[in-house]
Structures are given as structure tokens and as C-alpha cells.
């Protein structure tokens, strides 16, 4: 690095922009790319594996060692047989291999037929045959649970919880933030202290009493029990207030001159200006609600009110775990999150970097 | 991000709310006439404070009350006053370092497990977040892509995270297939207490690393570039630059990250509960799961004991959060 610096002292800017390009590669450069490569494998790999596995048949899933891609055995139409027959690659006595279709299997002997010459039947020991397979996705893993189980119900419960809770959160949090940022009034600091104080009390600390409150309000096993307790987020109030403090006072004074009511100043003047912060809070609220687990697990005990997360957990806890359905439904649960991330990544990352919230 | 996408997202989020706003205009104009402009902030605060009150502040007091009562009834009026009995029961230990000597050994096992968990989880979480942030802050190609790669697990639900990894770690899973292909034996990861704890730590780091990486990355990018330029002109080695410039200037952010990770770590439950169910035995049962089990899954629901345990947990979190506030304030004031 030092040599390059003395060689081209005038090109300081260029050198800092492409450090290491001109001179020797520093060990950290190699390390960086190795680390990133490993990162891609370790972070993406599991999700890719989940998605690939979710398209495998139950038989394909229990295979060990597992195949990379979802495969299905090829079946062929053979003259003289009503149903398509499964195709095998058979090692014959003389060492040659032929592709034969199996008619039936008796013990360790398989009766086979050559699709090209359907007249002749061959008897082959099953150890000498191997299924011929092609890439095939088992869409029934997705279709069946959606048709036969309550997963559509769980999905809708999650959608309702997420949507209603986010609307309530945005409304009451922005109102509180408006009051705390636009007005000077006695008790404002005390309220701010309360907001920061509630920041310290996560639901994990007050599980029992909140359960009592929810029971008293007769909300156990209703979606309200999930929606309401977390609606007033201190993080949301804090974030929105910080943003609203930057809105010029002149705008509000001008609106008051025009005899606008306080409510219309709030939603016609301040809310539109606070939209960037509202959007960040909306995204976070959607994430929080969609992924919430412990609290719904406690207050939702009947399967018709399960959210996706609770339903998925109940499903994987069953004695006879049906992995082919679980994997497919995990992918379904993941899709909305991936979509939100793909489109709104910038909002999320700046939200975290600025507010340090999650 | 283009402006149109931003606008579209914002409009979409605001649509249902806007309908509400219009509907509320007349009633609130009436309220304003009643209380005057000076009363309006309280009107705006009312719904949020009501929620805080009902679901946070009142429960906090009920929690204390609960922890001082016994019996199995849920309604406070049906419960019997027990004084500090629940706390005495929790803290009845011959040797606090050894959970088996405690009367409520599950509680101490939970604390012990949580301590082991946060020690390793927080150290490696911070270490890997720091390394990732440093690498992402270098002049690398496709930085946005790589940042997304490390960040996206943060958004996955704990249940999804746990299921993804459970599927890999099963007896006939991908990892065991890999071990067998190397000529090694299969490992039953969820039967061995050590392996279960290892994967609990690993999976929670995998899921949360991106969040802390982002905070550290923001901290790195706030370091004035001319410091680095000056160091380069002087021909300072990269190692020296890291220890003399980067680390000292990043230290406040690093502290914030450590405390935040501690706060989250103490409350660990979701991923591990789905991944290991707390097992094998109680090898990965943490404090929150102890509270959950004691109050909600036992035959005899012991709300008093659970409340007492949450008061203990709450105290720990209170101290940690005060530390966080102090550390954050120090960072933001420079």
C-alpha cells in the first residue's frame, strides 16, 4: 500500500476508492470474499434446502442420503396395461442395462416388461433394479394441507391479526406521538417517561397478569386477545414523535389561522408529512405481528383461532410428524415476509439503523 | 428505492386509516369545543394511554400481587395471601451454583441454562456481527446483495427459523448426510444435551445476527472517511487502523449492541422452544419457558410461582435496560 501511495501521491482519492487493486492484495481482501461466500451458503443454503425439500414426496423425504432435487419416478404407458407402469433401470445377467417397466412385484422378484416390446414378461430380482427418476415437484404437498387441513384458516387468522393490529397501532401511536410532539403541556415529560418506562416491560415479564386481563375481558380464544395487548407500542410512539418533532411549526400555525380543527391538523397536515416514519412503523408492525409466537401460543388454545405460527408449531409437535406438509406450509408462511423484504428492504434497514428497533 | 414505490407503499398502508380519519372528524370537532385546544393533547393521548394502562401498567402491579399469593385460582380475589412464600420457595437452595440442590430445581436449571446460553450467544453474536459489518463496510462488489443475505433471517418468524434448522439437523437430515459422506457417524443432535445447546445458540445467532450487523454497519459508516484517508497517506497498516481508529470509534455502538443482545438473550424462548422443546430433558429450558410451563402447561397451573419468577426476570431486565439507556445516551451525546 505504501509503495502505491508514494508512486501516485496525486491520486489519493482514486487509491482509497479502489484500495488494494494497484498493489498487493491484503489478507483481509481474501478473507472478506471467503467470508461472504461462506455467508451466502450458510444464510441462503438452509432456506433453499427447505424450499427444495418442500417439493419432495414423503418417500423422497425419508431417503438417505437425501437427493438434491425433488425427484419422481417416471411412469410409462405400456400396451395391454390400464395404468401407467413405473420405469426401472435393470442390470441384466449379462451385465447390460435395460429400461423396463414393472408390472407387479412378488416378494424379491419383480415382473417386468420392456415398453418397446410389450409381449414378453421378464422376471428380475428387485436388487438389480433401480427406479428411473426425473425432476418433479410434488405440488400436492401444498395443495393437500390447503384443502384438507385448517391452514387456510390459520393463514386468514394471521392476516386479520396483522392487518387489524397494524391499523390500530398506527392510529393510536401516531395520535400519541402527535400530542407529545406538537403541544407544550403540563405532564408531557411525565408521559414521555411512562412511554420509555413501558419500553422496559416486554410481554415476557407480565405473561400471567395480561392473561388475567384478557380472561377478564372475555377475549381468550379470540383474535382480539392477540391484537389488543401489543397495540400501543412504546417504540412506535417514540419513533413517530422523533420524526414529528422535525415538522416546521409554521405549517401548524398557518392551519390554525385557517381555523382548522386540531383533528384535521393531525390527519391532514402532520400525518402526510410523517408518512416516511409511519411507513417504517407499518412495516415493523406487520413483521412483529406476522411472526408473533409466545403470546398467541398462550391465549389461543383452540385450533380454529390459531395463527399460522401457532398452527405450524402444533403441526410439528404431533406424534406422527408429516414433514412433507410442514415443509410446504413453512414455505407458505415465509412467502409474505420474503415479498415484504424484497420490496421494502431499504425502509427496513434504515428503520433499524436509525431507531435500533426490532 | 424509487419515489413511486415509496409513495405506493405509503398510500397502501394509509388507505384503511384514512377512512377512519374522515369518520372521526365531526365527533372530534365537538370534543374540541368541549375541552378547548389545551385539552386536546390529552384527547390524542387517551387511546394509547388506555392501552398502556390496561395491558402494561395494571398488569405490572397485578404481577407483584400475584407473586405474593398462593393457590391455583386465576382471579386475584380467589387467591390466598402467601407473603414472600413463593420467593422463598424459588430461592430455597443449598448451593446456588448447583441446580439439583435447589427445591425448585427447574427454575435454577432455567437460570443456569440461560446464563450459559447468553454467555456464548452474546459473545459470538457480537463477534460475528462485528466481522460481518467490517466486511460489508469494505470496498466490495454487490454490497447491497451481501447485506441482504446476512439480514433477511431477521425477518423470518422464530417458528420458521426453527423448522428450517430442525429439518437440516434431523437424524436423516442434510447435515448427517454430509457427515456420513465424510466417513463419520450420524449424530443425534437433539438427544445430546451439549449438541442441543450448541444448536440453540447457533440457530439464534443465525437468526439475529443481521440486526446487530446493521447497527454496527451504521456505526462504521458514521466514522469520518478522512481519518482513514489520513492513515492511508501515512501508510498505516490495516491492522493498526482497525485497533487505533475503527475499534475506538465504534466502541459506543458495540456497547449498545452488547446490551441489546443481552436484553434479547435473557428472554430467549421462541426459536429454541420449537427447535428442541426445551430438551433433551431440561437441557435447553430457559427462564421464559420455565414461566410459561409453570403458569400455562402444568396440570396444576401455578400462577403465583410464575409471577414470582417473572418478577425476578423483570428485575434483571430492568437493570439491563437502565444500562442500555445510559449506554445509548452516552453514544448519542458523543
XYZ file of C-alpha atoms in Angstrom:
692
model
C 0.000 0.000 0.000
C 2.783 2.357 0.949
C 4.537 1.899 -2.408
C 1.400 2.672 -4.328
C 0.891 5.775 -2.204
C 4.368 7.126 -2.969
C 4.113 6.237 -6.640
C 0.948 8.144 -7.255
C 0.652 10.723 -4.499
C -1.780 12.832 -6.517
C -4.273 10.046 -6.886
C -5.220 9.802 -3.252
C -8.913 9.728 -3.950
C -8.618 7.050 -6.577
C -6.432 4.933 -4.332
C -8.825 4.997 -1.420
C -11.691 4.156 -3.739
C -10.043 1.021 -5.069
C -7.823 0.018 -2.264
C -5.602 -2.967 -2.910
C -6.223 -3.022 -6.636
C -2.944 -1.406 -7.555
C -0.676 -3.030 -5.003
C -0.563 -6.375 -3.272
C -3.789 -7.857 -2.036
C -4.033 -7.578 1.714
C -5.061 -10.764 3.596
C -8.278 -9.027 4.640
C -9.352 -8.835 0.988
C -9.119 -12.595 0.594
C -10.752 -13.100 3.944
C -13.615 -10.778 3.007
C -14.571 -12.666 -0.127
C -14.167 -16.048 1.540
C -16.343 -14.857 4.405
C -19.000 -13.530 2.055
C -19.034 -16.774 0.091
C -19.402 -18.792 3.266
C -22.090 -16.361 4.391
C -24.143 -16.842 1.245
C -24.001 -20.638 1.658
C -24.794 -20.559 5.363
C -27.561 -17.947 5.223
C -29.252 -18.871 1.951
C -28.497 -22.584 1.920
C -30.956 -23.615 4.634
C -33.817 -21.697 3.001
C -33.022 -23.127 -0.435
C -32.849 -26.605 1.098
C -36.209 -26.067 2.792
C -37.795 -24.960 -0.480
C -36.332 -27.862 -2.474
C -37.349 -30.355 0.201
C -40.881 -28.994 0.311
C -41.414 -30.308 -3.225
C -40.366 -33.851 -2.396
C -42.762 -36.719 -1.932
C -42.934 -38.410 1.510
C -40.892 -41.277 0.031
C -38.329 -38.810 -1.289
C -38.054 -37.114 2.095
C -37.132 -40.238 4.067
C -34.449 -41.183 1.556
C -30.927 -41.218 2.977
C -28.663 -39.766 1.788
C -31.141 -37.194 0.510
C -31.182 -36.186 -3.138
C -30.535 -32.564 -4.009
C -33.579 -32.023 -6.198
C -37.107 -33.300 -5.754
C -37.397 -36.374 -7.942
C -40.280 -38.537 -9.022
C -40.244 -41.943 -10.661
C -41.150 -41.953 -14.346
C -44.216 -43.974 -15.268
C -44.822 -45.198 -18.800
C -47.883 -46.309 -20.714
C -47.455 -49.897 -21.829
C -49.767 -51.622 -24.257
C -52.044 -54.151 -22.545
C -51.927 -52.395 -19.148
C -54.587 -49.936 -17.976
C -52.409 -47.910 -15.661
C -49.006 -46.353 -16.397
C -46.237 -48.598 -15.048
C -43.211 -47.404 -13.028
C -39.977 -47.433 -15.001
C -36.765 -49.042 -13.699
C -33.216 -49.320 -14.915
C -32.324 -53.022 -14.684
C -28.881 -54.601 -14.723
C -29.305 -57.822 -16.682
C -27.474 -61.114 -16.131
C -25.015 -60.347 -18.918
C -24.076 -57.007 -17.418
C -26.045 -54.826 -19.839
C -28.673 -52.401 -18.558
C -32.196 -52.024 -19.909
C -35.055 -49.742 -19.003
C -38.027 -51.879 -18.029
C -41.469 -51.167 -16.599
C -42.625 -53.121 -13.582
C -45.967 -54.917 -13.802
C -46.005 -56.257 -10.254
C -43.662 -57.303 -7.526
C -43.834 -60.694 -5.844
C -41.512 -60.945 -2.867
C -37.998 -60.241 -4.076
C -38.866 -60.926 -7.705
C -40.210 -58.219 -9.931
C -42.231 -58.964 -13.055
C -41.162 -56.554 -15.735
C -41.906 -55.697 -19.277
C -39.997 -53.834 -21.948
C -42.147 -50.862 -23.027
C -40.785 -51.301 -26.555
C -41.717 -54.995 -26.707
C -44.801 -55.400 -24.501
C -45.425 -59.043 -25.338
C -42.642 -60.594 -23.289
C -42.547 -60.650 -19.453
C -39.222 -60.801 -17.615
C -38.536 -61.865 -14.021
C -35.884 -59.772 -12.303
C -34.625 -59.846 -8.673
C -35.506 -56.478 -7.082
C -31.906 -55.897 -6.039
C -30.983 -55.500 -9.698
C -33.423 -52.735 -10.480
C -33.252 -49.062 -9.721
C -36.031 -46.549 -10.321
C -35.608 -44.157 -13.237
C -36.427 -40.702 -11.940
C -36.879 -37.225 -13.254
C -37.127 -33.792 -11.685
C -40.682 -33.494 -10.438
C -42.241 -31.205 -7.897
C -44.793 -32.665 -5.515
C -47.326 -29.836 -5.633
C -49.717 -31.966 -3.587
C -47.631 -31.054 -0.508
C -49.023 -27.552 -0.969
C -52.461 -28.460 -2.264
C -53.432 -31.054 0.354
C -52.910 -29.017 3.528
C -54.658 -26.068 1.935
C -57.636 -28.236 1.060
C -57.831 -30.751 3.867
C -56.427 -29.053 6.917
C -57.138 -25.737 8.574
C -54.169 -23.983 7.084
C -56.199 -21.552 5.046
C -57.997 -20.676 8.261
C -54.696 -20.143 10.079
C -53.464 -18.033 7.206
C -56.519 -15.792 7.351
C -56.313 -15.533 11.123
C -52.747 -14.326 10.730
C -53.745 -11.863 8.027
C -56.576 -10.473 10.160
C -54.404 -10.167 13.256
C -51.623 -8.480 11.294
C -53.875 -6.047 9.421
C -56.157 -5.014 12.297
C -53.322 -4.749 14.813
C -51.233 -2.636 12.453
C -54.093 -0.232 11.753
C -54.814 0.175 15.464
C -51.118 0.592 16.256
C -50.613 3.224 13.564
C -53.699 5.153 14.644
C -53.188 5.285 18.395
C -49.401 5.572 18.247
C -49.491 8.456 15.787
C -52.133 10.242 17.853
C -49.995 9.914 20.961
C -46.879 10.974 19.063
C -48.748 13.990 17.699
C -49.796 15.064 21.198
C -46.251 14.608 22.506
C -44.543 16.472 19.680
C -46.844 19.348 18.697
C -48.211 20.529 22.042
C -46.481 22.001 25.043
C -48.485 20.945 28.068
C -48.016 20.101 31.724
C -47.297 16.447 32.211
C -45.708 15.959 28.829
C -42.387 14.893 30.295
C -44.129 12.564 32.722
C -45.917 10.879 29.817
C -42.660 10.562 27.882
C -41.138 8.912 30.933
C -44.067 6.497 31.033
C -43.536 5.651 27.361
C -39.856 4.964 27.927
C -40.786 3.055 31.061
C -43.148 0.726 29.221
C -40.319 0.107 26.788
C -38.683 -1.787 29.631
C -41.570 -4.146 30.204
C -41.698 -6.793 27.494
C -44.643 -9.149 27.455
C -42.438 -11.979 28.767
C -42.366 -10.272 32.156
C -46.121 -9.866 32.524
C -47.496 -13.017 30.899
C -49.648 -14.065 33.863
C -51.368 -10.753 34.636
C -52.011 -9.927 30.965
C -53.542 -13.377 30.641
C -55.751 -12.468 33.604
C -56.780 -9.159 31.975
C -57.546 -10.907 28.703
C -59.596 -13.534 30.553
C -61.496 -10.812 32.429
C -62.310 -9.123 29.127
C -63.563 -12.490 27.852
C -61.124 -12.490 24.967
C -59.328 -15.829 25.426
C -59.505 -17.822 22.191
C -60.485 -14.798 20.148
C -58.150 -12.936 17.831
C -58.647 -9.776 19.922
C -56.579 -11.399 22.650
C -53.629 -11.311 20.255
C -54.400 -7.982 18.620
C -55.036 -5.672 21.563
C -52.339 -6.218 24.218
C -49.476 -5.201 21.945
C -51.237 -2.404 20.073
C -49.755 0.539 21.973
C -46.087 0.076 21.174
C -43.740 2.442 23.010
C -41.232 2.009 20.166
C -43.828 3.280 17.706
C -44.701 6.343 19.792
C -41.028 7.106 20.209
C -40.159 6.731 16.530
C -43.095 8.811 15.293
C -42.551 11.535 17.878
C -38.903 11.935 16.921
C -39.983 12.358 13.320
C -42.882 14.730 14.034
C -40.602 16.999 16.052
C -38.881 17.897 12.778
C -42.096 19.174 11.161
C -41.989 23.007 10.910
C -44.285 24.725 13.413
C -45.248 27.394 10.865
C -47.334 24.852 8.980
C -49.370 24.070 12.066
C -49.764 27.736 12.991
C -50.923 28.521 9.466
C -53.504 25.738 9.649
C -54.760 27.081 12.998
C -55.156 30.542 11.409
C -57.364 28.912 8.828
C -59.497 27.670 11.714
C -58.679 24.047 11.096
C -59.664 21.804 13.996
C -56.867 20.058 15.901
C -58.038 16.725 14.498
C -57.753 17.943 10.916
C -54.314 19.409 11.575
C -53.329 15.986 12.857
C -54.510 13.988 9.903
C -54.431 16.483 7.046
C -51.182 18.299 7.865
C -48.987 16.263 10.203
C -49.788 12.688 9.154
C -48.961 13.162 5.452
C -45.662 14.792 6.422
C -44.852 11.959 8.808
C -45.503 9.310 6.167
C -41.896 8.053 5.939
C -41.875 7.303 9.662
C -45.405 5.857 9.510
C -44.316 3.547 6.699
C -41.377 2.284 8.743
C -43.625 1.630 11.726
C -46.208 -0.071 9.483
C -43.607 -2.454 8.084
C -42.308 -3.260 11.534
C -45.762 -3.768 12.950
C -46.568 -6.186 10.118
C -43.370 -8.095 10.848
C -43.946 -8.196 14.597
C -47.499 -9.393 14.245
C -46.960 -11.911 11.488
C -44.106 -13.554 13.425
C -45.500 -13.300 16.953
C -45.432 -16.655 18.733
C -45.293 -16.835 22.542
C -48.343 -14.708 23.305
C -50.663 -16.314 20.702
C -49.453 -19.692 21.973
C -50.768 -18.787 25.417
C -54.120 -17.222 24.536
C -55.127 -19.284 21.512
C -55.927 -22.828 22.597
C -58.490 -23.824 20.018
C -57.363 -24.733 16.533
C -59.963 -22.571 14.766
C -58.342 -19.408 16.123
C -54.716 -20.492 15.608
C -52.455 -18.112 13.746
C -50.025 -19.547 11.197
C -47.134 -19.662 13.663
C -49.112 -21.451 16.356
C -50.681 -23.799 13.800
C -47.304 -24.638 12.329
C -45.915 -25.376 15.774
C -48.885 -27.569 16.673
C -48.399 -29.429 13.419
C -44.720 -30.158 14.032
C -45.417 -31.236 17.603
C -47.762 -34.036 16.571
C -46.651 -37.606 17.180
C -46.698 -38.566 13.526
C -44.844 -35.620 12.040
C -45.836 -35.105 8.411
C -42.749 -33.329 7.225
C -43.864 -33.050 3.608
C -46.779 -30.885 4.701
C -44.821 -28.986 7.351
C -42.075 -28.012 4.928
C -44.577 -26.808 2.346
C -46.506 -24.769 4.903
C -43.291 -23.293 6.259
C -42.588 -22.031 2.762
C -46.098 -20.558 2.587
C -45.509 -18.795 5.927
C -42.233 -17.453 4.618
C -43.529 -16.035 1.344
C -45.181 -12.829 2.645
C -42.030 -11.985 4.597
C -39.839 -12.517 1.548
C -42.125 -10.295 -0.538
C -42.120 -7.525 2.036
C -38.351 -7.776 2.269
C -37.820 -7.774 -1.489
C -39.838 -4.603 -1.989
C -39.199 -2.657 1.179
C -35.677 -3.618 2.141
C -34.460 -0.042 2.250
C -37.223 1.042 4.655
C -36.461 -1.804 6.998
C -32.720 -1.379 7.083
C -32.850 2.383 7.575
C -35.523 1.897 10.244
C -33.232 -0.405 12.173
C -30.145 1.718 11.658
C -31.957 4.855 12.848
C -34.170 3.607 15.628
C -32.367 0.435 16.616
C -35.676 -1.355 16.885
C -36.772 -4.799 16.001
C -35.692 2.923 -3.632
C -37.643 4.905 -6.173
C -40.044 7.577 -5.052
C -43.008 5.914 -6.717
C -42.549 2.702 -4.799
C -42.192 4.637 -1.585
C -45.367 6.561 -2.315
C -47.279 3.476 -3.299
C -46.327 1.648 -0.110
C -47.255 4.635 1.999
C -50.619 5.134 0.309
C -51.428 1.477 0.653
C -50.668 1.471 4.349
C -52.678 4.653 4.904
C -55.807 3.705 2.961
C -57.814 1.976 5.693
C -56.709 4.564 8.225
C -57.814 7.467 6.088
C -61.396 6.243 6.104
C -61.314 6.288 9.903
C -59.915 9.804 9.996
C -62.758 11.219 7.959
C -65.349 9.451 10.060
C -63.845 10.870 13.253
C -63.702 14.486 12.079
C -67.130 15.632 13.324
C -67.096 13.932 16.728
C -63.610 15.280 17.468
C -64.503 18.814 16.422
C -67.258 18.535 19.023
C -64.829 17.251 21.649
C -62.525 20.170 20.889
C -65.357 22.595 21.549
C -65.852 20.907 24.944
C -62.265 20.702 26.180
C -60.637 23.516 24.197
C -57.339 23.372 22.322
C -55.410 22.970 25.573
C -57.275 19.816 26.431
C -56.707 18.246 23.032
C -53.285 16.668 23.691
C -54.920 14.542 26.377
C -57.639 13.521 23.941
C -54.968 12.437 21.468
C -53.076 10.585 24.181
C -56.109 8.868 25.641
C -56.354 5.723 23.474
C -52.644 4.942 23.685
C -52.533 5.562 27.423
C -55.623 3.405 27.907
C -53.854 0.523 26.168
C -50.669 1.080 28.161
C -52.702 1.175 31.330
C -54.778 -1.924 30.708
C -52.125 -4.133 29.171
C -48.881 -2.940 30.757
C -49.150 -0.763 33.865
C -52.022 -2.521 35.653
C -50.600 -5.990 34.812
C -47.293 -4.917 36.268
C -48.922 -4.256 39.628
C -51.073 -7.372 39.394
C -47.872 -9.308 38.772
C -46.470 -8.193 42.119
C -49.750 -9.008 43.816
C -49.822 -12.448 42.184
C -46.301 -13.230 43.282
C -47.384 -12.716 46.890
C -50.278 -15.191 46.692
C -50.707 -18.930 46.522
C -53.289 -21.409 45.275
C -54.321 -22.270 41.740
C -57.161 -19.790 41.100
C -56.636 -17.193 38.371
C -58.793 -14.428 39.853
C -56.923 -12.438 42.484
C -59.951 -12.354 44.815
C -59.929 -16.163 44.996
C -56.257 -16.378 45.803
C -54.776 -16.676 49.278
C -52.130 -14.300 50.566
C -48.831 -16.090 50.917
C -46.402 -13.297 51.668
C -42.945 -13.990 50.317
C -43.548 -17.738 50.290
C -43.164 -18.031 46.508
C -39.866 -16.167 46.546
C -38.636 -18.228 49.477
C -39.560 -21.356 47.517
C -37.703 -20.151 44.422
C -34.617 -19.193 46.383
C -34.501 -22.259 48.615
C -31.127 -23.574 47.567
C -28.302 -25.291 49.350
C -25.821 -24.324 46.694
C -26.846 -21.749 44.109
C -24.246 -22.956 41.625
C -25.782 -26.418 41.508
C -29.447 -26.501 40.402
C -30.049 -30.004 41.769
C -29.634 -28.831 45.355
C -32.482 -26.329 44.929
C -36.057 -27.060 45.912
C -37.304 -25.618 42.644
C -34.547 -27.115 40.524
C -36.345 -26.376 37.215
C -36.150 -22.659 37.905
C -32.449 -22.771 38.665
C -31.801 -25.072 35.746
C -33.565 -22.443 33.627
C -31.382 -19.662 35.045
C -28.254 -21.777 34.680
C -29.136 -22.661 31.065
C -29.945 -19.043 30.257
C -26.609 -17.929 31.704
C -24.692 -20.457 29.605
C -26.778 -19.537 26.573
C -26.263 -15.784 26.801
C -22.576 -16.116 27.582
C -21.880 -17.949 24.328
C -24.699 -16.498 22.256
C -23.923 -12.865 23.029
C -20.139 -13.230 22.622
C -20.328 -14.987 19.272
C -23.281 -12.919 18.105
C -21.342 -9.715 18.708
C -18.158 -11.175 17.242
C -19.803 -12.364 14.030
C -21.883 -9.185 13.693
C -18.714 -7.147 14.019
C -16.809 -9.191 11.451
C -19.763 -9.113 9.059
C -20.169 -5.368 9.463
C -16.443 -4.827 8.858
C -16.506 -6.972 5.727
C -19.637 -5.269 4.424
C -18.025 -1.900 5.056
C -15.089 -2.755 2.804
C -14.973 -1.781 -0.839
C -16.665 -4.900 -2.108
C -18.806 -5.563 -5.128
C -22.567 -6.122 -4.773
C -22.586 -4.852 -1.212
C -26.379 -4.432 -1.182
C -26.849 -8.061 -2.116
C -24.497 -9.342 0.573
C -26.066 -7.102 3.192
C -29.456 -8.548 2.280
C -28.067 -12.077 2.533
C -26.976 -11.569 6.113
C -30.028 -9.561 7.071
C -33.040 -11.492 5.779
C -33.216 -14.141 8.562
C -34.050 -11.313 10.974
C -37.460 -11.054 9.346
C -38.265 -14.755 9.480
C -40.548 -15.908 12.239
C -38.919 -17.901 15.031
C -41.112 -20.864 14.160
C -39.927 -20.814 10.553
C -36.288 -20.440 11.623
C -36.581 -23.372 13.996
C -38.284 -25.588 11.424
C -35.695 -24.782 8.744
C -32.890 -25.905 11.034
C -34.737 -28.793 12.583
C -35.152 -30.204 9.101
C -31.410 -29.971 8.492
C -30.447 -31.408 11.870
C -32.741 -34.423 11.961
C -31.291 -37.944 12.156
C -31.608 -38.380 8.391
C -31.125 -34.705 7.653
C -28.757 -32.845 5.391
C -26.024 -32.351 7.980
C -25.896 -36.020 8.913
C -25.789 -36.911 5.217
C -22.783 -34.621 4.958
C -21.119 -36.249 7.979
C -21.737 -39.716 6.553
C -20.283 -38.663 3.208
C -17.134 -37.633 5.090
C -16.985 -41.112 6.597
C -18.227 -40.008 10.020
C -21.112 -41.381 12.071
C -24.532 -39.805 12.302
C -25.045 -37.601 15.320
C -28.405 -37.419 17.099
C -28.237 -33.699 17.744
C -31.406 -33.431 19.793
C -30.568 -36.359 22.062
C -27.292 -34.945 23.316
C -27.662 -32.042 25.785
C -24.434 -30.407 24.594
C -25.360 -30.556 20.938
C -28.879 -29.300 21.632
C -27.455 -26.295 23.465
C -24.914 -25.746 20.710
C -27.606 -25.648 18.035
C -29.880 -23.479 20.154
C -27.046 -20.950 20.312
C -26.090 -21.377 16.666
C -29.620 -21.010 15.335
C -30.375 -17.940 17.418
C -27.145 -16.317 16.206
C -28.060 -17.214 12.620
C -31.471 -15.624 13.032
C -30.481 -12.391 14.791
C -27.027 -11.585 13.511
C -28.279 -9.375 10.668
C -29.966 -6.977 13.062
C -26.817 -6.252 15.042
C -24.727 -6.176 11.882
C -26.897 -3.342 10.579
C -26.457 -1.275 13.736
C -22.699 -1.780 13.646
C -22.581 -1.047 9.922
C -24.368 2.253 10.514
C -21.789 2.979 13.216
C -18.901 2.158 10.876
C -20.269 4.383 8.161
C -20.518 7.271 10.602
C -16.752 7.229 11.124
C -15.342 10.187 9.167
C -13.632 8.895 5.986
C -10.825 11.472 6.187
C -9.443 9.618 9.211
C -8.929 6.593 7.007
C -7.531 8.685 4.184
C -5.019 10.273 6.532
C -3.997 6.840 7.813
C -3.566 5.648 4.255
C -1.373 8.554 3.345
C 0.770 7.739 6.369
C 0.979 4.152 5.173
C -0.561 2.773 8.378
C -1.245 -0.956 8.222
C -4.827 -2.135 8.165
C -4.439 -3.962 11.466
C -3.246 -0.771 13.111
C -6.040 1.252 11.514
C -8.548 -1.197 12.949
C -7.224 -1.045 16.513
C -6.409 2.680 16.516
C -9.325 4.164 14.557
C -12.166 1.738 13.892
C -12.454 -0.021 17.220
C -12.260 3.049 19.496
C -14.758 4.976 17.356
C -17.091 2.003 17.075
C -16.899 1.158 20.769
C -20.043 3.109 21.834
C -22.074 1.280 19.183
C -20.530 -2.011 20.188
C -21.627 -1.418 23.781
C -25.178 -0.686 22.647
C -25.187 -3.892 20.628
C -23.883 -5.945 23.549
C -26.530 -4.647 25.926
C -29.319 -5.068 23.351
C -28.178 -8.635 22.699
C -28.164 -9.310 26.451
C -31.726 -7.991 26.802
C -32.926 -10.207 23.956
C -30.856 -13.161 25.120
C -32.313 -13.216 28.623
C -35.763 -13.513 27.043
C -34.859 -16.334 24.666
C -37.792 -18.668 24.092
C -39.436 -18.936 20.663
C -36.844 -20.486 18.339
C -35.438 -22.843 20.914
C -38.869 -23.942 22.103
C -39.822 -25.002 18.587
C -36.368 -26.406 17.816
C -35.720 -28.523 20.903
C -38.870 -28.170 23.013
C -36.526 -27.387 25.912
C -34.994 -30.837 25.692
C -33.436 -33.253 25.864
C -34.831 -33.313 29.394
C -34.381 -29.745 30.566
C -31.065 -29.159 28.776
C -32.320 -26.177 26.749
C -35.095 -24.943 29.013
C -34.712 -21.233 29.683
C -36.284 -18.831 32.184
C -39.135 -17.755 29.924
C -40.032 -21.350 29.199
C -39.987 -22.065 32.929
C -42.501 -19.240 33.448
C -44.611 -20.424 30.525
C -44.625 -24.032 31.708
C -45.300 -23.170 35.328
C -48.248 -20.921 34.518
C -49.805 -22.458 31.442
C -48.834 -26.037 30.651
C -48.735 -27.841 34.010
C -51.675 -29.832 35.301
C -51.725 -27.526 38.310
C -51.302 -24.007 36.984
C -49.075 -22.246 39.464
C -49.670 -18.586 38.621
C -48.148 -17.308 41.849
C -44.847 -19.054 41.303
C -44.747 -17.989 37.647
C -45.424 -14.386 38.660
C -42.629 -14.505 41.228
C -40.255 -15.875 38.598
C -41.301 -13.098 36.192
C -40.588 -10.504 38.857
C -37.068 -11.938 39.089
C -36.745 -11.856 35.294
C -38.212 -8.341 35.210
C -35.635 -7.130 37.734
C -32.789 -8.461 35.615
C -34.261 -6.822 32.507
C -34.817 -3.554 34.374
C -31.152 -3.346 35.314
C -30.111 -4.241 31.758
C -32.438 -1.677 30.200
C -31.175 1.079 32.507
C -27.684 0.150 31.330
C -28.884 0.293 27.742
C -30.368 3.756 28.198
C -27.195 5.017 29.824
C -25.024 3.498 27.112
C -27.227 4.805 24.288
C -27.324 8.289 25.763
C -23.562 8.295 26.098
C -23.207 7.187 22.461
C -25.632 9.771 21.106
C -24.084 12.621 23.067
C -20.658 11.620 21.829
